[in-house]
mmCIF file of C-alpha atoms in Angstrom:
data_model
loop_
_atom_site.group_PDB
_atom_site.id
_atom_site.type_symbol
_atom_site.label_atom_id
_atom_site.label_comp_id
_atom_site.label_asym_id
_atom_site.label_seq_id
_atom_site.Cartn_x
_atom_site.Cartn_y
_atom_site.Cartn_z
ATOM 1 C CA MET A 1 20.700 6.627 13.122
ATOM 2 C CA SER A 2 19.244 9.151 15.865
ATOM 3 C CA ALA A 3 16.358 11.936 15.454
ATOM 4 C CA ALA A 4 15.067 14.072 17.775
ATOM 5 C CA PRO A 5 11.348 13.181 18.507
ATOM 6 C CA GLU A 6 8.826 15.407 16.619
ATOM 7 C CA THR A 7 5.345 16.248 17.691
ATOM 8 C CA MET A 8 2.868 13.487 16.557
ATOM 9 C CA PRO A 9 -0.653 14.122 15.179
ATOM 10 C CA ALA A 10 -3.711 13.520 17.369
ATOM 11 C CA PRO A 11 -4.119 9.835 18.928
ATOM 12 C CA GLY A 12 -5.604 7.312 16.824
ATOM 13 C CA ARG A 13 -4.625 8.600 13.379
ATOM 14 C CA VAL A 14 -3.391 6.222 10.732
ATOM 15 C CA LEU A 15 -1.072 6.991 8.034
ATOM 16 C CA ALA A 16 -0.487 4.368 5.493
ATOM 17 C CA LEU A 17 2.268 4.327 2.970
ATOM 18 C CA MET A 18 2.191 2.646 -0.378
ATOM 19 C CA TYR A 19 4.985 1.402 -2.303
ATOM 20 C CA HIS A 20 5.202 -0.877 -5.341
ATOM 21 C CA GLY A 21 8.634 -1.910 -5.767
ATOM 22 C CA ILE A 22 12.425 -1.656 -4.271
ATOM 23 C CA HIS A 23 14.801 -1.405 -7.455
ATOM 24 C CA ALA A 24 18.353 -0.137 -7.630
ATOM 25 C CA GLY A 25 18.086 -0.104 -11.426
ATOM 26 C CA ARG A 26 16.356 -1.527 -14.555
ATOM 27 C CA ALA A 27 18.645 -4.705 -14.136
ATOM 28 C CA SER A 28 17.244 -5.520 -10.613
ATOM 29 C CA ARG A 29 14.736 -8.401 -10.084
ATOM 30 C CA GLY A 30 11.169 -7.475 -10.619
ATOM 31 C CA HIS A 31 9.465 -4.708 -12.684
ATOM 32 C CA PHE A 32 11.325 -1.464 -12.544
ATOM 33 C CA ASP A 33 9.070 1.657 -12.779
ATOM 34 C CA PRO A 34 10.868 5.155 -13.464
ATOM 35 C CA ARG A 35 8.255 6.891 -10.813
ATOM 36 C CA TYR A 36 7.430 3.905 -8.332
ATOM 37 C CA SER A 37 10.600 2.209 -7.812
ATOM 38 C CA VAL A 38 12.081 3.190 -4.828
ATOM 39 C CA HIS A 39 16.013 2.629 -4.450
ATOM 40 C CA PRO A 40 17.130 0.014 -1.999
ATOM 41 C CA ASP A 41 19.189 2.487 0.134
ATOM 42 C CA ARG A 42 16.253 5.004 0.357
ATOM 43 C CA PHE A 43 13.970 2.409 1.314
ATOM 44 C CA ARG A 44 16.347 1.258 4.186
ATOM 45 C CA GLU A 45 16.942 4.739 5.251
ATOM 46 C CA GLN A 46 12.873 5.176 5.453
ATOM 47 C CA VAL A 47 12.401 2.026 7.440
ATOM 48 C CA GLU A 48 15.198 3.067 9.840
ATOM 49 C CA TYR A 49 13.424 6.448 10.257
ATOM 50 C CA LEU A 50 10.238 4.472 11.201
ATOM 51 C CA HIS A 51 12.030 2.219 13.460
ATOM 52 C CA GLU A 52 13.489 4.969 15.303
ATOM 53 C CA TYR A 53 9.906 6.219 16.019
ATOM 54 C CA ASN A 54 8.693 2.908 17.053
ATOM 55 C CA ARG A 55 10.680 3.323 20.306
ATOM 56 C CA VAL A 56 9.246 6.648 21.242
ATOM 57 C CA GLY A 57 5.665 5.876 20.505
ATOM 58 C CA TRP A 58 5.276 6.289 16.810
ATOM 59 C CA LEU A 59 3.994 2.782 15.973
ATOM 60 C CA PRO A 60 4.540 1.072 12.562
ATOM 61 C CA VAL A 61 2.222 -1.979 12.788
ATOM 62 C CA ALA A 62 0.687 -4.660 10.604
ATOM 63 C CA GLY A 63 -2.980 -4.990 9.166
ATOM 64 C CA GLU A 64 -4.498 -6.682 12.095
ATOM 65 C CA ALA A 65 -4.128 -3.565 14.363
ATOM 66 C CA LEU A 66 -6.620 -1.558 12.214
ATOM 67 C CA LEU A 67 -9.162 -4.148 13.038
ATOM 68 C CA ALA A 68 -9.343 -2.998 16.774
ATOM 69 C CA PRO A 69 -12.006 -0.712 17.738
ATOM 70 C CA PRO A 70 -10.615 3.033 17.703
ATOM 71 C CA SER A 71 -10.848 3.185 21.632
ATOM 72 C CA ALA A 72 -8.198 0.322 21.678
ATOM 73 C CA ARG A 73 -5.537 2.543 19.720
ATOM 74 C CA ASP A 74 -3.920 4.741 21.819
ATOM 75 C CA HIS A 75 -1.056 5.333 19.382
ATOM 76 C CA ASN A 76 -0.646 7.093 16.402
ATOM 77 C CA MET A 77 0.110 4.415 13.337
ATOM 78 C CA VAL A 78 2.414 4.270 10.384
ATOM 79 C CA LEU A 79 1.183 1.370 8.003
ATOM 80 C CA ILE A 80 3.700 0.098 5.609
ATOM 81 C CA THR A 81 1.956 -1.390 2.606
ATOM 82 C CA PHE A 82 3.062 -2.756 -0.872
ATOM 83 C CA ASP A 83 0.674 -3.313 -4.151
ATOM 84 C CA ASP A 84 1.053 -5.685 -6.740
ATOM 85 C CA GLY A 85 3.389 -8.405 -5.714
ATOM 86 C CA ASP A 86 6.619 -7.357 -7.277
ATOM 87 C CA ALA A 87 9.642 -9.635 -6.967
ATOM 88 C CA SER A 88 11.774 -7.396 -5.394
ATOM 89 C CA LEU A 89 9.609 -7.124 -2.395
ATOM 90 C CA VAL A 90 10.907 -10.532 -1.169
ATOM 91 C CA ASP A 91 14.415 -9.702 -2.118
ATOM 92 C CA ALA A 92 14.746 -5.940 -1.346
ATOM 93 C CA ALA A 93 12.022 -5.242 1.128
ATOM 94 C CA LEU A 94 11.654 -8.289 3.334
ATOM 95 C CA PRO A 95 15.224 -8.327 4.493
ATOM 96 C CA VAL A 96 15.145 -4.673 5.803
ATOM 97 C CA LEU A 97 11.771 -5.045 7.478
ATOM 98 C CA ALA A 98 12.932 -8.120 9.302
ATOM 99 C CA GLU A 99 16.030 -6.576 10.618
ATOM 100 C CA ALA A 100 14.257 -3.450 11.891
ATOM 101 C CA GLY A 101 11.559 -5.769 13.448
ATOM 102 C CA LEU A 102 8.565 -3.962 11.321
ATOM 103 C CA GLY A 103 5.590 -5.569 9.729
ATOM 104 C CA ALA A 104 3.679 -4.706 6.497
ATOM 105 C CA VAL A 105 1.016 -5.472 4.338
ATOM 106 C CA PHE A 106 1.423 -6.894 0.769
ATOM 107 C CA PHE A 107 -1.355 -6.593 -1.556
ATOM 108 C CA VAL A 108 -1.037 -9.301 -4.097
ATOM 109 C CA THR A 109 -2.848 -9.669 -7.593
ATOM 110 C CA ARG A 110 -3.708 -13.271 -8.109
ATOM 111 C CA ASN A 111 -2.937 -13.621 -11.794
ATOM 112 C CA PHE A 112 0.662 -12.028 -11.356
ATOM 113 C CA VAL A 113 1.758 -14.515 -8.848
ATOM 114 C CA GLY A 114 4.247 -16.605 -10.554
ATOM 115 C CA GLN A 115 4.594 -14.374 -13.600
ATOM 116 C CA ARG A 116 7.964 -13.048 -14.637
ATOM 117 C CA GLY A 117 9.173 -10.455 -12.324
ATOM 118 C CA MET A 118 6.659 -11.337 -9.600
ATOM 119 C CA ILE A 119 6.668 -13.403 -6.515
ATOM 120 C CA ASN A 120 5.705 -16.915 -6.755
ATOM 121 C CA VAL A 121 3.666 -19.207 -4.326
ATOM 122 C CA GLY A 122 6.606 -19.996 -2.389
ATOM 123 C CA GLU A 123 7.570 -16.439 -1.812
ATOM 124 C CA LEU A 124 4.267 -15.601 -0.788
ATOM 125 C CA ARG A 125 4.459 -18.184 1.745
ATOM 126 C CA GLN A 126 7.756 -16.926 2.772
ATOM 127 C CA LEU A 127 6.266 -13.554 3.225
ATOM 128 C CA SER A 128 3.474 -14.819 5.425
ATOM 129 C CA ALA A 129 5.960 -17.007 7.531
ATOM 130 C CA ALA A 130 7.985 -14.061 8.332
ATOM 131 C CA GLY A 131 4.942 -12.384 9.972
ATOM 132 C CA MET A 132 3.929 -10.266 7.033
ATOM 133 C CA VAL A 133 0.198 -9.674 6.495
ATOM 134 C CA ILE A 134 -1.041 -10.800 2.899
ATOM 135 C CA GLY A 135 -4.018 -8.964 1.378
ATOM 136 C CA SER A 136 -5.897 -9.037 -2.036
ATOM 137 C CA HIS A 137 -5.521 -6.650 -4.804
ATOM 138 C CA GLY A 138 -8.028 -8.647 -6.988
ATOM 139 C CA VAL A 139 -7.610 -11.425 -9.553
ATOM 140 C CA SER A 140 -6.514 -9.468 -12.649
ATOM 141 C CA HIS A 141 -5.833 -5.884 -11.493
ATOM 142 C CA ARG A 142 -9.010 -4.650 -13.486
ATOM 143 C CA PHE A 143 -10.428 -1.508 -11.912
ATOM 144 C CA LEU A 144 -13.208 -2.927 -9.823
ATOM 145 C CA ASN A 145 -15.710 0.147 -10.261
ATOM 146 C CA THR A 146 -15.835 -0.901 -14.037
ATOM 147 C CA LEU A 147 -16.986 -4.500 -13.567
ATOM 148 C CA SER A 148 -20.379 -5.927 -13.542
ATOM 149 C CA ALA A 149 -21.935 -7.243 -10.395
ATOM 150 C CA ALA A 150 -20.553 -10.882 -11.234
ATOM 151 C CA ALA A 151 -17.112 -9.808 -12.297
ATOM 152 C CA LEU A 152 -16.880 -7.778 -9.195
ATOM 153 C CA GLU A 153 -17.765 -10.828 -7.119
ATOM 154 C CA PHE A 154 -15.273 -12.946 -9.127
ATOM 155 C CA GLU A 155 -12.502 -10.622 -8.342
ATOM 156 C CA LEU A 156 -12.918 -10.407 -4.710
ATOM 157 C CA GLU A 157 -13.894 -14.049 -4.120
ATOM 158 C CA HIS A 158 -11.400 -15.938 -6.160
ATOM 159 C CA SER A 159 -8.480 -13.565 -5.004
ATOM 160 C CA ARG A 160 -9.050 -14.135 -1.495
ATOM 161 C CA ALA A 161 -9.654 -17.860 -1.976
ATOM 162 C CA PHE A 162 -6.446 -18.377 -3.783
ATOM 163 C CA LEU A 163 -4.450 -16.429 -1.221
ATOM 164 C CA GLU A 164 -5.941 -18.055 1.489
ATOM 165 C CA GLN A 165 -5.038 -21.463 0.033
ATOM 166 C CA SER A 166 -1.515 -20.600 -0.874
ATOM 167 C CA ILE A 167 -0.753 -19.409 2.735
ATOM 168 C CA GLY A 168 -2.885 -21.163 5.014
ATOM 169 C CA ARG A 169 -4.291 -18.009 6.769
ATOM 170 C CA GLU A 170 -7.237 -15.780 6.644
ATOM 171 C CA VAL A 171 -6.985 -12.981 4.144
ATOM 172 C CA SER A 172 -9.237 -10.082 5.234
ATOM 173 C CA LEU A 173 -7.529 -6.926 3.720
ATOM 174 C CA LEU A 174 -8.049 -5.490 0.171
ATOM 175 C CA SER A 175 -6.600 -2.909 -1.831
ATOM 176 C CA LEU A 176 -8.783 -1.205 -4.535
ATOM 177 C CA PRO A 177 -6.705 -1.859 -7.870
ATOM 178 C CA GLY A 178 -6.059 1.641 -9.360
ATOM 179 C CA GLY A 179 -7.803 2.991 -5.831
ATOM 180 C CA ARG A 180 -10.817 2.684 -7.993
ATOM 181 C CA GLY A 181 -13.891 2.081 -6.049
ATOM 182 C CA GLY A 182 -16.708 3.555 -3.896
ATOM 183 C CA LYS A 183 -19.882 2.569 -2.045
ATOM 184 C CA ARG A 184 -20.922 -0.395 -4.233
ATOM 185 C CA GLU A 185 -17.468 -2.041 -4.148
ATOM 186 C CA ILE A 186 -16.883 -1.455 -0.257
ATOM 187 C CA GLU A 187 -20.234 -3.150 0.152
ATOM 188 C CA ALA A 188 -19.133 -5.971 -2.124
ATOM 189 C CA ALA A 189 -16.156 -6.330 -0.411
ATOM 190 C CA ALA A 190 -17.768 -6.746 2.966
ATOM 191 C CA ARG A 191 -19.966 -9.421 1.669
ATOM 192 C CA ALA A 192 -16.956 -11.291 0.162
ATOM 193 C CA GLY A 193 -15.301 -11.531 3.817
ATOM 194 C CA TYR A 194 -13.075 -8.275 3.878
ATOM 195 C CA ARG A 195 -12.896 -6.213 6.875
ATOM 196 C CA SER A 196 -10.651 -3.285 5.685
ATOM 197 C CA VAL A 197 -10.538 -1.669 2.165
ATOM 198 C CA PHE A 198 -7.477 0.447 1.292
ATOM 199 C CA GLY A 199 -7.446 3.185 -1.310
ATOM 200 C CA SER A 200 -4.773 5.624 -2.772
ATOM 201 C CA VAL A 201 -5.994 9.058 -2.190
ATOM 202 C CA PRO A 202 -3.188 10.946 -0.394
ATOM 203 C CA GLY A 203 -3.662 11.731 3.382
ATOM 204 C CA ASP A 204 -3.709 10.568 6.866
ATOM 205 C CA ASN A 205 -6.792 8.591 8.259
ATOM 206 C CA ARG A 206 -9.032 9.547 11.387
ATOM 207 C CA ASN A 207 -11.490 6.872 10.670
ATOM 208 C CA THR A 208 -10.672 3.180 9.893
ATOM 209 C CA ALA A 209 -13.938 1.449 10.980
ATOM 210 C CA PRO A 210 -15.811 -0.795 8.591
ATOM 211 C CA GLY A 211 -17.121 0.798 5.613
ATOM 212 C CA GLN A 212 -14.512 3.415 5.460
ATOM 213 C CA VAL A 213 -11.668 3.353 2.814
ATOM 214 C CA ILE A 214 -8.165 3.536 4.361
ATOM 215 C CA GLU A 215 -6.507 5.937 1.939
ATOM 216 C CA ARG A 216 -2.654 5.891 1.599
ATOM 217 C CA VAL A 217 0.396 8.040 0.446
ATOM 218 C CA ALA A 218 2.335 6.656 -2.574
ATOM 219 C CA VAL A 219 6.297 6.705 -1.768
ATOM 220 C CA THR A 220 7.889 7.378 -5.273
ATOM 221 C CA HIS A 221 11.491 7.326 -6.339
ATOM 222 C CA ASP A 222 12.293 10.894 -5.491
ATOM 223 C CA VAL A 223 11.197 10.788 -1.720
ATOM 224 C CA THR A 224 14.318 12.106 -0.032
ATOM 225 C CA LEU A 225 14.457 11.488 3.907
ATOM 226 C CA GLU A 226 13.271 15.020 4.656
ATOM 227 C CA ARG A 227 10.346 14.734 2.419
ATOM 228 C CA PHE A 228 9.663 11.257 3.905
ATOM 229 C CA ARG A 229 9.648 12.794 7.480
ATOM 230 C CA GLN A 230 7.147 15.448 6.130
ATOM 231 C CA ILE A 231 4.853 12.539 4.810
ATOM 232 C CA VAL A 232 4.886 10.452 7.834
ATOM 233 C CA HIS A 233 3.956 13.571 9.896
ATOM 234 C CA TRP A 234 1.725 14.675 7.026
ATOM 235 C CA LYS A 235 2.838 18.222 7.336
ATOM 236 C CA GLY A 236 4.902 20.691 5.266
ATOM 237 C CA SER A 237 5.606 21.167 1.726
ATOM 238 C CA ALA A 238 5.775 17.319 0.907
ATOM 239 C CA ALA A 239 2.164 16.991 2.082
ATOM 240 C CA TRP A 240 0.620 19.729 0.159
ATOM 241 C CA ARG A 241 2.389 18.968 -3.107
ATOM 242 C CA ILE A 242 1.120 15.341 -3.094
ATOM 243 C CA GLN A 243 -2.319 16.620 -2.475
ATOM 244 C CA ALA A 244 -2.046 19.338 -5.215
ATOM 245 C CA ARG A 245 -0.742 16.714 -7.728
ATOM 246 C CA HIS A 246 -3.623 14.426 -6.725
ATOM 247 C CA LEU A 247 -6.099 17.341 -7.247
ATOM 248 C CA ALA A 248 -4.436 18.124 -10.611
ATOM 249 C CA LEU A 249 -5.013 14.554 -11.780
ATOM 250 C CA ARG A 250 -8.506 14.063 -10.783
ATOM 251 C CA TRP A 251 -10.347 16.405 -13.044
ATOM 252 C CA PRO A 252 -8.640 14.682 -16.375
ATOM 253 C CA LYS A 253 -9.591 11.319 -14.905
ATOM 254 C CA ARG A 254 -13.398 12.489 -14.634
ATOM 255 C CA LEU A 255 -13.359 13.924 -18.025
ATOM 256 C CA ILE A 256 -11.690 11.364 -20.178
ATOM 257 C CA GLY A 257 -12.351 8.252 -18.104
ATOM 258 C CA ASP A 258 -10.135 5.778 -16.620
ATOM 259 C CA ARG A 259 -8.392 4.359 -19.911
ATOM 260 C CA GLY A 260 -7.562 7.817 -21.170
ATOM 261 C CA TYR A 261 -6.543 8.979 -17.564
ATOM 262 C CA ASP A 262 -4.183 6.000 -17.352
ATOM 263 C CA TRP A 263 -2.609 6.826 -20.654
ATOM 264 C CA LEU A 264 -2.316 10.517 -19.716
ATOM 265 C CA ARG A 265 -0.794 9.535 -16.388
ATOM 266 C CA ASN A 266 1.820 7.098 -17.891
ATOM 267 C CA ALA A 267 2.939 9.787 -20.382
ATOM 268 C CA TRP A 268 3.395 12.316 -17.556
ATOM 269 C CA VAL A 269 5.413 9.805 -15.565
ATOM 270 C CA ARG A 270 7.582 8.802 -18.687
ATOM 271 C CA GLY A 271 8.297 12.861 -18.876
ATOM 272 C CA THR A 272 9.278 13.053 -14.955
#
């Protein structure tokens, strides 16, 4: 595949992509989701596009590069991330990433490990041994902003301890379940030993310093290659449509709370 180089955003900006599962259909291993399951062919096409830009200065990296001081980052970065720990990530995502020589961050929910359709401890180690970065996505996937101080501490510390024991490496990245969290959760994560916290508000990131949530753009089933290009460069109709949808859902969440919002969002997804 070949593509002409495009104009890049200002140096030092980070665009983080968020995936959940790579499925050809409901029969695929893992948990198929009508909105968030990306077809393997589309995922390969997207990875090939990122690989092309790796050669011309558009640098997909794994999480550790974000820990470098901003002055040390003289490239724009695209960061590939996955949430939850779906089994398809080992079967369908890892081989494509390895073939392209690209890294990614896999945020894993502790209680999901070993469950039907989710990765097991052996596969968790396989991802780590392949050079992928393992991060925490909590113990139970409960929204951290709804928890007591003690429950929040448990979610942060026990998920990290389990993952570190499983892979024999430090775990320093956290993805907020449901993207829910604010100042209290960020400060608690820092006390628990996390160096970077990831959210899910769509947009690129100009500041990834400690204390700043690194926001991400969800890649969904309907993202064509042209839309993907616009997302990666964060411009064009794809970017503003994603932001418009996020804003449209933000007010219902505030009015009816997290549980009501999730019901509304899932109903919307089932209808799309």
